[in-house]
XYZ file of C-alpha atoms in Angstrom:
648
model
C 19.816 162.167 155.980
C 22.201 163.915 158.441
C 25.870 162.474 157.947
C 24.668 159.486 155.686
C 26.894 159.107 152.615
C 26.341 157.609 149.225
C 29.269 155.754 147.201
C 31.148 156.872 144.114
C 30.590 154.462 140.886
C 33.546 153.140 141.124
C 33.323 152.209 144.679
C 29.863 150.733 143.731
C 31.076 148.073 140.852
C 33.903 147.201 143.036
C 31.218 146.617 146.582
C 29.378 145.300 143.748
C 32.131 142.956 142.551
C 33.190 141.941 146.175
C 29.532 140.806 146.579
C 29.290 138.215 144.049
C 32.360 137.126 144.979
C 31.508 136.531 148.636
C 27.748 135.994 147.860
C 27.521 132.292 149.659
C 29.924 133.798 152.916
C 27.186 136.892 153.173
C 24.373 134.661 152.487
C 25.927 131.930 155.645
C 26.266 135.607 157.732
C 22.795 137.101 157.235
C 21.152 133.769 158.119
C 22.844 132.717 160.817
C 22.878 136.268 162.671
C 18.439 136.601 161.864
C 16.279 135.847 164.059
C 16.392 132.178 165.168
C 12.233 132.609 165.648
C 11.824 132.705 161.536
C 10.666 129.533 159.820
C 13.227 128.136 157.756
C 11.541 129.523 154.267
C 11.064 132.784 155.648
C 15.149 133.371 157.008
C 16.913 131.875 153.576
C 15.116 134.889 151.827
C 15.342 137.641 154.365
C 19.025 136.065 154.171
C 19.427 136.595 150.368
C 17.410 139.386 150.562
C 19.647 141.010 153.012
C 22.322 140.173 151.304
C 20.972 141.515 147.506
C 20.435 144.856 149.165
C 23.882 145.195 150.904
C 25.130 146.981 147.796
C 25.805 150.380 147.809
C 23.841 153.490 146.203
C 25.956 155.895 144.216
C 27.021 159.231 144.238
C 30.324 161.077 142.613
C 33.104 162.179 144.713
C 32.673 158.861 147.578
C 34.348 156.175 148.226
C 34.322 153.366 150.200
C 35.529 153.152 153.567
C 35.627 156.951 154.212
C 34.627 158.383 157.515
C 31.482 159.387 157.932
C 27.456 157.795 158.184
C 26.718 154.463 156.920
C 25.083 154.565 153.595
C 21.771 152.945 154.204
C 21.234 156.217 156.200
C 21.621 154.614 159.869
C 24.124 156.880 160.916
C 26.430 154.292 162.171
C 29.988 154.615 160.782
C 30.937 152.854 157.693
C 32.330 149.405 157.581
C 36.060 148.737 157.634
C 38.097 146.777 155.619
C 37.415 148.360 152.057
C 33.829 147.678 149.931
C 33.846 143.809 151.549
C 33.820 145.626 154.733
C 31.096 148.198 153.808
C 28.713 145.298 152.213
C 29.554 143.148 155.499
C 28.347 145.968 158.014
C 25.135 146.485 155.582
C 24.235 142.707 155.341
C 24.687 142.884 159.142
C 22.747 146.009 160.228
C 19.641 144.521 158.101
C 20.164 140.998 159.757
C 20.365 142.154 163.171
C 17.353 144.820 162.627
C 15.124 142.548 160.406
C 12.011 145.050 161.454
C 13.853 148.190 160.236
C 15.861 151.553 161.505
C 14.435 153.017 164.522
C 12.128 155.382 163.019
C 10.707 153.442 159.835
C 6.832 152.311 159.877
C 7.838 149.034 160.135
C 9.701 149.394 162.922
C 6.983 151.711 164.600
C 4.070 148.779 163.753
C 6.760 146.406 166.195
C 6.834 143.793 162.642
C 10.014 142.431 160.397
C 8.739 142.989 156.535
C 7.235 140.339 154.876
C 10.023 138.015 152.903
C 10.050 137.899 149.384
C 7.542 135.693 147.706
C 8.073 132.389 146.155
C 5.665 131.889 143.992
C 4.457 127.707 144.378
C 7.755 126.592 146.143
C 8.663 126.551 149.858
C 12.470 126.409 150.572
C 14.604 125.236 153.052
C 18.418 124.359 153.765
C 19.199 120.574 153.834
C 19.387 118.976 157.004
C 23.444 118.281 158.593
C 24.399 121.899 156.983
C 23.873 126.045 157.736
C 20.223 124.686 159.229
C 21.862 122.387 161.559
C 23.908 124.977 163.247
C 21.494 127.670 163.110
C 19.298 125.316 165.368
C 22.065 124.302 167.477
C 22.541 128.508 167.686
C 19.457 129.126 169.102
C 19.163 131.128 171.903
C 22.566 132.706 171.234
C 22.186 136.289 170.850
C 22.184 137.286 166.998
C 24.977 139.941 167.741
C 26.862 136.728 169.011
C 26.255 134.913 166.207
C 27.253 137.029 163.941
C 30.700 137.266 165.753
C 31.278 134.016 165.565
C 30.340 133.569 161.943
C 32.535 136.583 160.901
C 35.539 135.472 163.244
C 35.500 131.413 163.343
C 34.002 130.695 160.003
C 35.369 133.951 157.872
C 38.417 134.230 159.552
C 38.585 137.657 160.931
C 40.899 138.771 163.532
C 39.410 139.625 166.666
C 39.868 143.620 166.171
C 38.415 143.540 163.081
C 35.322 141.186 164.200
C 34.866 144.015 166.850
C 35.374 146.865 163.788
C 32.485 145.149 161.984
C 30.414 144.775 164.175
C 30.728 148.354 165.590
C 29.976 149.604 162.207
C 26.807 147.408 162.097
C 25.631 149.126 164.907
C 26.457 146.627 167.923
C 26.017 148.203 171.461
C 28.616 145.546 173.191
C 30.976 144.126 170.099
C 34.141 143.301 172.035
C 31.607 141.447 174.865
C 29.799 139.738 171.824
C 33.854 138.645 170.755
C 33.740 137.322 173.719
C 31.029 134.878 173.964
C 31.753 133.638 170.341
C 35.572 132.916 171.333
C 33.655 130.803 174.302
C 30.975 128.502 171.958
C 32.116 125.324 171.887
C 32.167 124.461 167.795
C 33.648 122.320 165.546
C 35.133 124.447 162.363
C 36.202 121.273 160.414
C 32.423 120.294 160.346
C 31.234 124.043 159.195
C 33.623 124.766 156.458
C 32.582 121.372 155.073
C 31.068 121.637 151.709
C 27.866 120.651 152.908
C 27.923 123.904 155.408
C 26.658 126.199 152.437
C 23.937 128.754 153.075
C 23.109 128.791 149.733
C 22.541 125.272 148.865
C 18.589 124.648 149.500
C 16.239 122.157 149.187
C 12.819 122.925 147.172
C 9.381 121.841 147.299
C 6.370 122.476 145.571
C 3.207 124.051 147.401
C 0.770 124.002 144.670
C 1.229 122.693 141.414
C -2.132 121.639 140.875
C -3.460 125.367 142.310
C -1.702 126.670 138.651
C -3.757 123.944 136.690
C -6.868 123.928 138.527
C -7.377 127.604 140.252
C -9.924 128.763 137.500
C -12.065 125.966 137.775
C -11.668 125.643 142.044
C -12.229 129.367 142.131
C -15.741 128.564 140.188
C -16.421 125.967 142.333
C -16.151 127.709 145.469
C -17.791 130.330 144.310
C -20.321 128.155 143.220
C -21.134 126.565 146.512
C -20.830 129.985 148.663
C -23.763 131.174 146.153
C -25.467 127.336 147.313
C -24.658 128.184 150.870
C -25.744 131.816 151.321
C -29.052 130.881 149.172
C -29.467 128.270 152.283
C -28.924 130.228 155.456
C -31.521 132.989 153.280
C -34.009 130.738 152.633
C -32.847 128.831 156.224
C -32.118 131.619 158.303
C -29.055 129.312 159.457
C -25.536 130.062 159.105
C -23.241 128.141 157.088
C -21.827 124.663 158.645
C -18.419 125.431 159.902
C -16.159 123.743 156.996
C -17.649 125.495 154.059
C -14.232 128.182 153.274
C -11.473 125.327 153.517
C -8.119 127.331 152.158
C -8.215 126.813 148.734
C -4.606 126.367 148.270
C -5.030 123.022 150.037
C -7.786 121.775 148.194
C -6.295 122.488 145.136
C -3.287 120.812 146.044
C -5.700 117.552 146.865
C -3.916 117.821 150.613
C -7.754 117.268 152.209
C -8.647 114.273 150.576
C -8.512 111.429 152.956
C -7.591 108.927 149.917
C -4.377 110.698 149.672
C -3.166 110.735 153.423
C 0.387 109.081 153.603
C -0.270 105.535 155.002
C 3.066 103.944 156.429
C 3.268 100.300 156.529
C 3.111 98.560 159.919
C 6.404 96.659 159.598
C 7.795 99.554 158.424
C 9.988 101.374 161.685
C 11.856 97.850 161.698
C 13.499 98.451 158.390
C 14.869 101.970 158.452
C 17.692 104.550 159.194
C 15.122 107.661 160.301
C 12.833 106.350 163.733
C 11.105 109.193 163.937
C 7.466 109.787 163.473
C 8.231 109.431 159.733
C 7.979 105.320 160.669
C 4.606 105.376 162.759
C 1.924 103.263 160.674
C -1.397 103.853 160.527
C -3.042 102.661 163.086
C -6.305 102.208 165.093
C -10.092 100.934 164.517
C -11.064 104.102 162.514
C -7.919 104.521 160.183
C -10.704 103.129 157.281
C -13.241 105.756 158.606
C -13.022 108.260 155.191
C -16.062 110.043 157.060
C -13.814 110.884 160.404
C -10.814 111.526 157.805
C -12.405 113.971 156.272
C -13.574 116.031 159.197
C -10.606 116.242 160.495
C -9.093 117.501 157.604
C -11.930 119.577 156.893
C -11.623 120.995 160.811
C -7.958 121.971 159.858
C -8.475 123.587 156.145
C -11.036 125.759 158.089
C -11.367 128.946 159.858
C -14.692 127.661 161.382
C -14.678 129.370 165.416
C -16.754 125.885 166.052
C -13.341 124.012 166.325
C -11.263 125.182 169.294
C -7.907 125.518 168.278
C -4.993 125.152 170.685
C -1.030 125.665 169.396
C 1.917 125.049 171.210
C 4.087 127.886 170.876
C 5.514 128.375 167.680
C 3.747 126.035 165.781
C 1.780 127.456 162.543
C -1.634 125.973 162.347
C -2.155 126.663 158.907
C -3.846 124.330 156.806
C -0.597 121.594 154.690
C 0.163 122.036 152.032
C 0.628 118.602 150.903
C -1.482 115.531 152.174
C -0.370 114.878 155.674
C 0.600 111.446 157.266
C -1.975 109.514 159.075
C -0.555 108.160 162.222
C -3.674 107.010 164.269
C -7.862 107.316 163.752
C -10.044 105.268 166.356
C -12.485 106.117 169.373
C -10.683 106.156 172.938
C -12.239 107.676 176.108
C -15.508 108.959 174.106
C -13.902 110.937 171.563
C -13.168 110.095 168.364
C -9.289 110.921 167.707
C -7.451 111.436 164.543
C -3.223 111.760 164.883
C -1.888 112.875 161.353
C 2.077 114.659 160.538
C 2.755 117.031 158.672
C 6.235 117.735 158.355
C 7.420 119.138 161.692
C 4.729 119.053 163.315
C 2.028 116.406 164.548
C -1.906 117.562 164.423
C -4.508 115.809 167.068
C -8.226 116.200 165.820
C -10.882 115.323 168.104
C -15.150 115.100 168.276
C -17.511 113.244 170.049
C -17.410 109.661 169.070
C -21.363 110.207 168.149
C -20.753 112.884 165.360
C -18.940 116.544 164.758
C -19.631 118.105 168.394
C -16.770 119.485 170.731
C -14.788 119.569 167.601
C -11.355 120.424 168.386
C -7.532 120.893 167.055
C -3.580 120.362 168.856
C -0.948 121.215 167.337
C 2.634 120.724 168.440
C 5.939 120.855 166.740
C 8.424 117.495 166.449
C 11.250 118.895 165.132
C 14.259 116.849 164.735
C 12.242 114.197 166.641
C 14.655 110.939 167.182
C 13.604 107.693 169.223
C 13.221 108.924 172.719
C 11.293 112.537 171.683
C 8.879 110.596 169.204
C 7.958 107.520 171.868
C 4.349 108.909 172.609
C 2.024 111.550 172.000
C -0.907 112.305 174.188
C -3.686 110.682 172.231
C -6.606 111.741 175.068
C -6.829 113.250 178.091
C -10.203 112.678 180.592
C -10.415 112.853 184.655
C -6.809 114.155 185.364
C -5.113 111.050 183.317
C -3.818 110.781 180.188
C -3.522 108.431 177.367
C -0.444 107.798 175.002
C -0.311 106.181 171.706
C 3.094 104.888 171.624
C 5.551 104.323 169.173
C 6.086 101.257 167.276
C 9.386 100.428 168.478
C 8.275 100.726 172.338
C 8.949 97.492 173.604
C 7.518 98.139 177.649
C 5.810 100.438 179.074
C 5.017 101.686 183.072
C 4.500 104.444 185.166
C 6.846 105.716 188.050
C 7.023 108.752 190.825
C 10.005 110.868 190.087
C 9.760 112.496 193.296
C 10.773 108.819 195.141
C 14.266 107.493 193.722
C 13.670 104.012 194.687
C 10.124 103.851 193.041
C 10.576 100.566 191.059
C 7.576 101.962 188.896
C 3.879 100.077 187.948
C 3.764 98.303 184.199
C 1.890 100.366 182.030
C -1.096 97.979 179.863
C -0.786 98.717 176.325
C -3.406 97.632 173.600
C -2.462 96.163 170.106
C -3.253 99.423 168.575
C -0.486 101.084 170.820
C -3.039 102.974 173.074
C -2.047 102.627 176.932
C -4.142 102.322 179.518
C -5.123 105.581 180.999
C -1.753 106.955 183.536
C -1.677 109.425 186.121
C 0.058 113.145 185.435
C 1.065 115.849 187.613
C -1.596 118.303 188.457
C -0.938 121.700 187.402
C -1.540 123.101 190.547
C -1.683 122.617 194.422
C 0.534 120.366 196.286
C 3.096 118.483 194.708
C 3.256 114.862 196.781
C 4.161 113.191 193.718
C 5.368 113.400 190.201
C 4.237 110.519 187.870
C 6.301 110.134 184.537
C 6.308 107.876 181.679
C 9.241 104.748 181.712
C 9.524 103.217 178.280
C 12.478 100.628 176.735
C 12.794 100.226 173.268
C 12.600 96.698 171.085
C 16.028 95.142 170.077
C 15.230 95.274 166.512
C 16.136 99.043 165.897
C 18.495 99.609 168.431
C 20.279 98.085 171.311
C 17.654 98.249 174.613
C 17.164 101.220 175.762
C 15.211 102.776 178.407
C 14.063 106.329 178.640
C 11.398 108.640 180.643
C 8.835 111.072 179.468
C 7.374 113.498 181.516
C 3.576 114.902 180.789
C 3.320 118.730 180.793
C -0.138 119.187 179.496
C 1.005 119.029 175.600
C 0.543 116.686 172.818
C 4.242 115.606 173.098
C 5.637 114.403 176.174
C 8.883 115.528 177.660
C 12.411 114.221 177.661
C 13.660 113.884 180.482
C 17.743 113.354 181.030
C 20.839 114.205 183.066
C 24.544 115.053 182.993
C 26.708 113.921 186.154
C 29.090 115.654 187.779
C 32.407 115.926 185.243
C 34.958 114.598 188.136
C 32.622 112.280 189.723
C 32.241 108.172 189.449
C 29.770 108.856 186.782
C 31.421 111.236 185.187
C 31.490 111.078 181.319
C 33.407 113.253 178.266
C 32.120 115.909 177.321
C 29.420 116.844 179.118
C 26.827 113.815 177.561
C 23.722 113.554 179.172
C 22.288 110.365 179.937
C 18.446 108.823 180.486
C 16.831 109.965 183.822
C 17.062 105.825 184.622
C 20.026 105.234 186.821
C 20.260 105.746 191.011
C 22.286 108.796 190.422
C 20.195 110.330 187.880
C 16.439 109.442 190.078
C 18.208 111.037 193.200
C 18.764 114.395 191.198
C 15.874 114.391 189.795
C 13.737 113.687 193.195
C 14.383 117.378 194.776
C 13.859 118.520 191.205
C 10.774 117.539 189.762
C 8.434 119.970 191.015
C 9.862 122.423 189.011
C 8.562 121.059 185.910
C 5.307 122.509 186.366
C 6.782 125.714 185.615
C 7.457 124.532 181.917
C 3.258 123.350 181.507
C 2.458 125.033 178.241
C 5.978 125.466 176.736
C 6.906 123.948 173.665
C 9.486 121.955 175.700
C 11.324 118.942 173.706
C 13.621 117.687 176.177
C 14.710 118.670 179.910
C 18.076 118.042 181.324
C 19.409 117.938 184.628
C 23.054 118.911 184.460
C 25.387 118.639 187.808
C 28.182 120.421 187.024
C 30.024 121.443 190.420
C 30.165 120.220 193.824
C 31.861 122.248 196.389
C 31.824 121.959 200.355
C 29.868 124.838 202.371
C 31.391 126.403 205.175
C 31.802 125.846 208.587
C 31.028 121.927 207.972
C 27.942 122.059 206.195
C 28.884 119.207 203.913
C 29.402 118.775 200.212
C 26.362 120.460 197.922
C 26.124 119.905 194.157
C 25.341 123.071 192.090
C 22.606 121.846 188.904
C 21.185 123.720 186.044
C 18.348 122.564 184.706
C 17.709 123.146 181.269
C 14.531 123.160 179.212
C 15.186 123.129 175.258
C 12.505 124.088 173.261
C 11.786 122.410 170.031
C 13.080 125.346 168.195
C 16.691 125.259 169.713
C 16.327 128.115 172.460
C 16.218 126.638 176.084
C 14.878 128.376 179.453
C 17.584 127.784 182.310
C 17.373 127.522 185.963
C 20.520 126.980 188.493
C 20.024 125.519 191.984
C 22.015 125.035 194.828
C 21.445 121.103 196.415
C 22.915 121.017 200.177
C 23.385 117.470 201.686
C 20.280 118.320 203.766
C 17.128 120.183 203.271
C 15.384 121.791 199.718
C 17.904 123.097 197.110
C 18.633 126.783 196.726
C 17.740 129.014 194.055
C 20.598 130.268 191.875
C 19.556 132.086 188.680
C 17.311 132.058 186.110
C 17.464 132.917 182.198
C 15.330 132.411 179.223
C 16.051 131.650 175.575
C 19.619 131.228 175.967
C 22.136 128.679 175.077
C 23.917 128.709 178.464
C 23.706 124.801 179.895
C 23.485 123.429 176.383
C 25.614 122.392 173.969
C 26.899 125.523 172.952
C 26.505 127.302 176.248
C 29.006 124.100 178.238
C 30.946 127.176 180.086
C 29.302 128.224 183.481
C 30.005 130.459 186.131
C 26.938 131.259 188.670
C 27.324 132.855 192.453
C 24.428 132.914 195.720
C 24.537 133.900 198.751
C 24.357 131.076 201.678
C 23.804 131.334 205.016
C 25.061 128.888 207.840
C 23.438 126.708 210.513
C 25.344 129.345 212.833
C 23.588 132.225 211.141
C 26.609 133.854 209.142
C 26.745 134.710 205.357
C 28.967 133.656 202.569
C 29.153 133.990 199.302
C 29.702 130.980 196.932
C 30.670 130.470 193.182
C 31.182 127.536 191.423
C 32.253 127.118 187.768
C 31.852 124.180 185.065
C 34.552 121.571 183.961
C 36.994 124.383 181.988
C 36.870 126.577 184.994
C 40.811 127.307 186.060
C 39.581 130.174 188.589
C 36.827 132.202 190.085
C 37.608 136.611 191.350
C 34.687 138.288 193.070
C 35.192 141.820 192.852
C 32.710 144.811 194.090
C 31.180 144.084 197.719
C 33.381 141.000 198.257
C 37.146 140.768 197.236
C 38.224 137.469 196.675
C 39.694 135.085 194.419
C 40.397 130.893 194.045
C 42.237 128.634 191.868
C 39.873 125.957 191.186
C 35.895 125.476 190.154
C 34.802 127.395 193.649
C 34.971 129.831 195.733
C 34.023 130.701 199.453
C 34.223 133.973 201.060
C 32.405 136.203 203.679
C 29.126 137.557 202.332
C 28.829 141.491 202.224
C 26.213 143.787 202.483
C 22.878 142.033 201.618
C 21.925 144.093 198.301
C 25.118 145.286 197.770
C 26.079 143.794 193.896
C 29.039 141.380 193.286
C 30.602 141.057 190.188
C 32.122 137.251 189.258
C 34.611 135.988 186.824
C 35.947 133.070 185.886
C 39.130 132.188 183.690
C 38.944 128.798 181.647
C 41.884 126.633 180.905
C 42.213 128.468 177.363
C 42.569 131.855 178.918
C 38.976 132.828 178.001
C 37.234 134.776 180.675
C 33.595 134.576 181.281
C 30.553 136.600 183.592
C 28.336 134.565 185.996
C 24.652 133.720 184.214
C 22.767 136.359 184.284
C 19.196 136.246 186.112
C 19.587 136.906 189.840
C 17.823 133.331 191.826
C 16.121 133.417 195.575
C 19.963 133.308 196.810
C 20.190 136.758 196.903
C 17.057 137.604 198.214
């Protein structure tokens, strides 16, 4: 155990006491600093879990808070600030290291343990509260997080947030500080009372499983003897539906009498447009046969029906019976659309019978108006088909690359299928980029007009954009707008390309932000620096910064993945290239975002500026430069990490 330590009794009932006091706090810390990758079930138990295990073990002659190894046998130093220090550093260290210690098998096997077990319920914070921010968190680094739980929310002075987090093991803690200090969030909205970790919702999974699993387990058994006496006497093997999970039969989610059936007048009458409000709708929504395979296809583990998952979405079979949004035949396939929850299931065969079965999954969390307008209902000859939603008013097609592309109307049938519209090819040249323009009908909302991009998944992307913060467009803080306007096309043109980088990403929305402009030397005219953001469904984003001169293809910047930076929570920016002149000479820019009072370069160029840029003589190529930028608070922040093709 080396220098690990255990605690005297007396240090224990008072950690012990401390804990129950502070349960909800510690419950708010662990889940907010785990991984932002769990499902929401799986993080509010590793949460309490983390937190149930934070007390102390026991042994005469310690107490808490005296030098030495942490008590969960880490070897990091013991938590400050008394036992509520101790159980906050132990709460942390399992939160930040959900896998294990260095060392353990779990941690060797590269796996977090499996959560505790809820036997027939599935749990979940409410929606507004701890769940809220934790999505709005993602992409923040956990240590960061944590920071900015245990300093904004708990109140800790700075020291002492960097004491903590030291003791939970934190390479960085004053850096992580840092960040937290720079994360742009309201307090008055967390320390509401509906910001409580411990307040959950609950669901059953399987209350018929308890009543029925003796006779279901029969039955199965009963046709597996059937179906192995067949492919015997046969010498076939068993169709590909015949081991459906049994928790969803029992819980009578594959029986296409019980599929949620939304009313069509329904979207025109409510406070949630979402996918929630789609009706059922197309010629085969009657077809129980169709219904039933589909279901069937999902229940199953059959390797007949290809299975394809944008990334993390779980494909298991629901637990409950899912919502039918569409069933009818459209370019020779037989389709069936049905939601479940968070995420939105396409099923498709040959319209003649089950043949070139397959399943889509994709995830539609938080889905509003604009993100729930279409889903990809078929795809055939490089064109796709949407089914759109009930509140899209117009429909039509434009090229993204060409600002002053009026755009082609888009024919839509009664059952909301379109006709079939051109995408972007996923490779070779890129001479155009067709997207998706759609307006809304009057009777949800005011009019409003919006464009989707196609990248290959079931859900089409958002596309959107920010204009520069001192600009004539300019608008507070930092909201973007639709991709619609002359200013927004004309970012977008140089732009677009780059979306094929994102094909196969469980992308929700992507967001063109301009958020510097700054002349280039020797007269090369004014250039707008842009980061481009592409938020995933499950809050982290991938980021890329360019460089637009007045003439000629924009510059690489940087790059970085799964990070908040450009987003809401990430609204402070500092990024630096190197540029070269018409006349052949080097510089090296910076620009920052709107709180950006001034910019130092230190290492191979010396320089500094009052302002949102800076301009100096390159050095060396190679040779690093370090930026910095002050905001109007007196915060300091690094450039984005994630070199780009200007320093190449």
């Amino acid at each position: 155990m080396g220098t690990s330590q255990r605690f005297g009794s007396t240090a224990v009932e008072a950690a012990e006491a401390v804990l129950v006091e502070q349960y909800p706090h510690l419950v708010r810390l662990a889940y907010l600093t785990l991984p932002d990758g769990l499902g929401r079930h799986a993080r509010v138990l590793r949460a309490h879990r983390a937190v149930q295990r934070g007390l102390p073990r026991a042994r005469a002659g310690d107490e808490l808070g005296r030098p030495g190894g942490a008590p969960d046998g880490s070897g990091a130093p013991p938590g400050p600030g008394g036992p509520l220090g101790e159980v906050r550093a132990r709460v942390l260290r399992a939160a930040l290291a959900p896998g294990g210690r260095p060392g353990t098998v779990l941690a060797r096997w590269g796996r977090p343990p499996s959560p505790p077990f809820v036997w027939g319920l599935r749990l979940w914070p409410p929606a507004g509260g701890v769940d809220e921010t934790a999505r709005l968190l993602g992409g923040v680094p956990a240590a960061v997080r944590a920071a900015f739980v245990l300093h904004r929310l708990d109140g800790l002075a700075e020291a002492e947030t960097v004491r903590v987090l030291a003791a939970a093991g934190v390479a960085d803690p004053a850096r992580s500080v840092r960040l937290a200090l720079a994360l742009p969030v309201g307090e008055t909205l967390l320390r509401s009372t509906e910001f409580d970790a411990c307040v959950v919702n609950t669901r059953p999974t399987d209350l018929l499983r308890r009543r029925r699993r003796v006779r279901v387990g029969w039955a199965a058994a009963a046709v597996l003897a059937l179906v192995a006496g067949v492919a015997v006497a046969d010498g076939a093997p068993p169709g590909p539906d015949v081991r459906p999970a049994a928790g969803a039969v029992a819980a009578g989610a594959l029986d296409p009498d019980r599929l949620v059936r939304i009313p069509a007048a329904a979207w025109s009458d409510t406070a949630r447009v979402d996918f929630t409000a789609w009706p059922a709708r197309g010629a085969r929504a009657g077809d129980r046969a169709l219904l039933a395979r589909a279901l069937g296809a999902w229940a199953s583990s059959s390797a007949r029906v290809q299975v394809t998952a944008a990334p993390g979405t779980p494909t298991d079979p629901p637990g409950r019976p899912p919502q039918l949004l569409y069933a009818g035949d459209v370019e020779g396939r037989a389709v069936v659309l049905l939601l479940d929850a968070d995420r939105v299931v396409r099923y498709g065969e040959a319209a003649g019978g089950p043949r070139e079965r397959a399943l889509d999954f994709a995830r539609t969390d938080e889905a509003g108006v604009t993100t729930a307008g279409a889903l990809a209902v078929s795809r055939a000859g490089g064109r796709v088909r949407y089914l759109l939603a009930p509140w899209i008013a117009t429909a039509a097609t434009l090229d993204l690359l060409r600002p002053a592309d009026a755009g082609r109307p888009l024919a839509v049938a009664a059952d909301g299928v379109t006709a079939a519209a051109a995408v972007p090819g996923a490779s070779g040249p890129c001479a155009g980029w067709p997207v998706l323009a759609l307006t809304s009908s009057t009777r949800i909302v005011e009019k409003h007009s919006f464009v989707l991009a196609d990248l290959g998944a079931l859900s089409p992307v958002h596309l959107t954009y920010t204009p520069l913060p001192d600009g004539p467009n300019a608008v507070p803080a930092r909201q973007p707008r639709e991709a619609t306007g002359p200013a927004a096309r004309a970012a977008w043109a140089p732009l677009a390309c780059g979306l094929r980088e994102l094909r196969g990403g469980a992308v929700r929305a992507v967001n063109v932000w301009d958020f510097a402009a700054s002349e280039l030397p020797e007269g090369g005219g004014r250039a707008v620096w842009s980061c481009t953001r592409a938020s995933g469904w499950a809050g982290p984003g991938d980021v890329f910064v360019r460089l637009r001169p007045p003439a000629g293809p924009a510059q690489d910047v940087a790059r970085a993945r799964s990070t908040a930076a450009c987003g809401r929570f990430g609204q402070h920016l500092l990024v630096g290239t190197r540029w070269r002149t018409a006349a052949g000479h080097w510089y090296e820019l910076a620009a920052g975002s709107r709180e950006v009072a001034s910019i130092t370069a230190t290492g191979a160029v010396r320089a500094e500026a009052t302002g949102r840029s800076l301009t100096a003589p390159a050095g060396p190529e190679g040779a690093p430069v370090t930026l910095t930028a002050r905001l109007a608070s007196g915060a300091v922040i690094t450039a984005l990490d994630g070199a780009g093709g200007g320093r190449d």
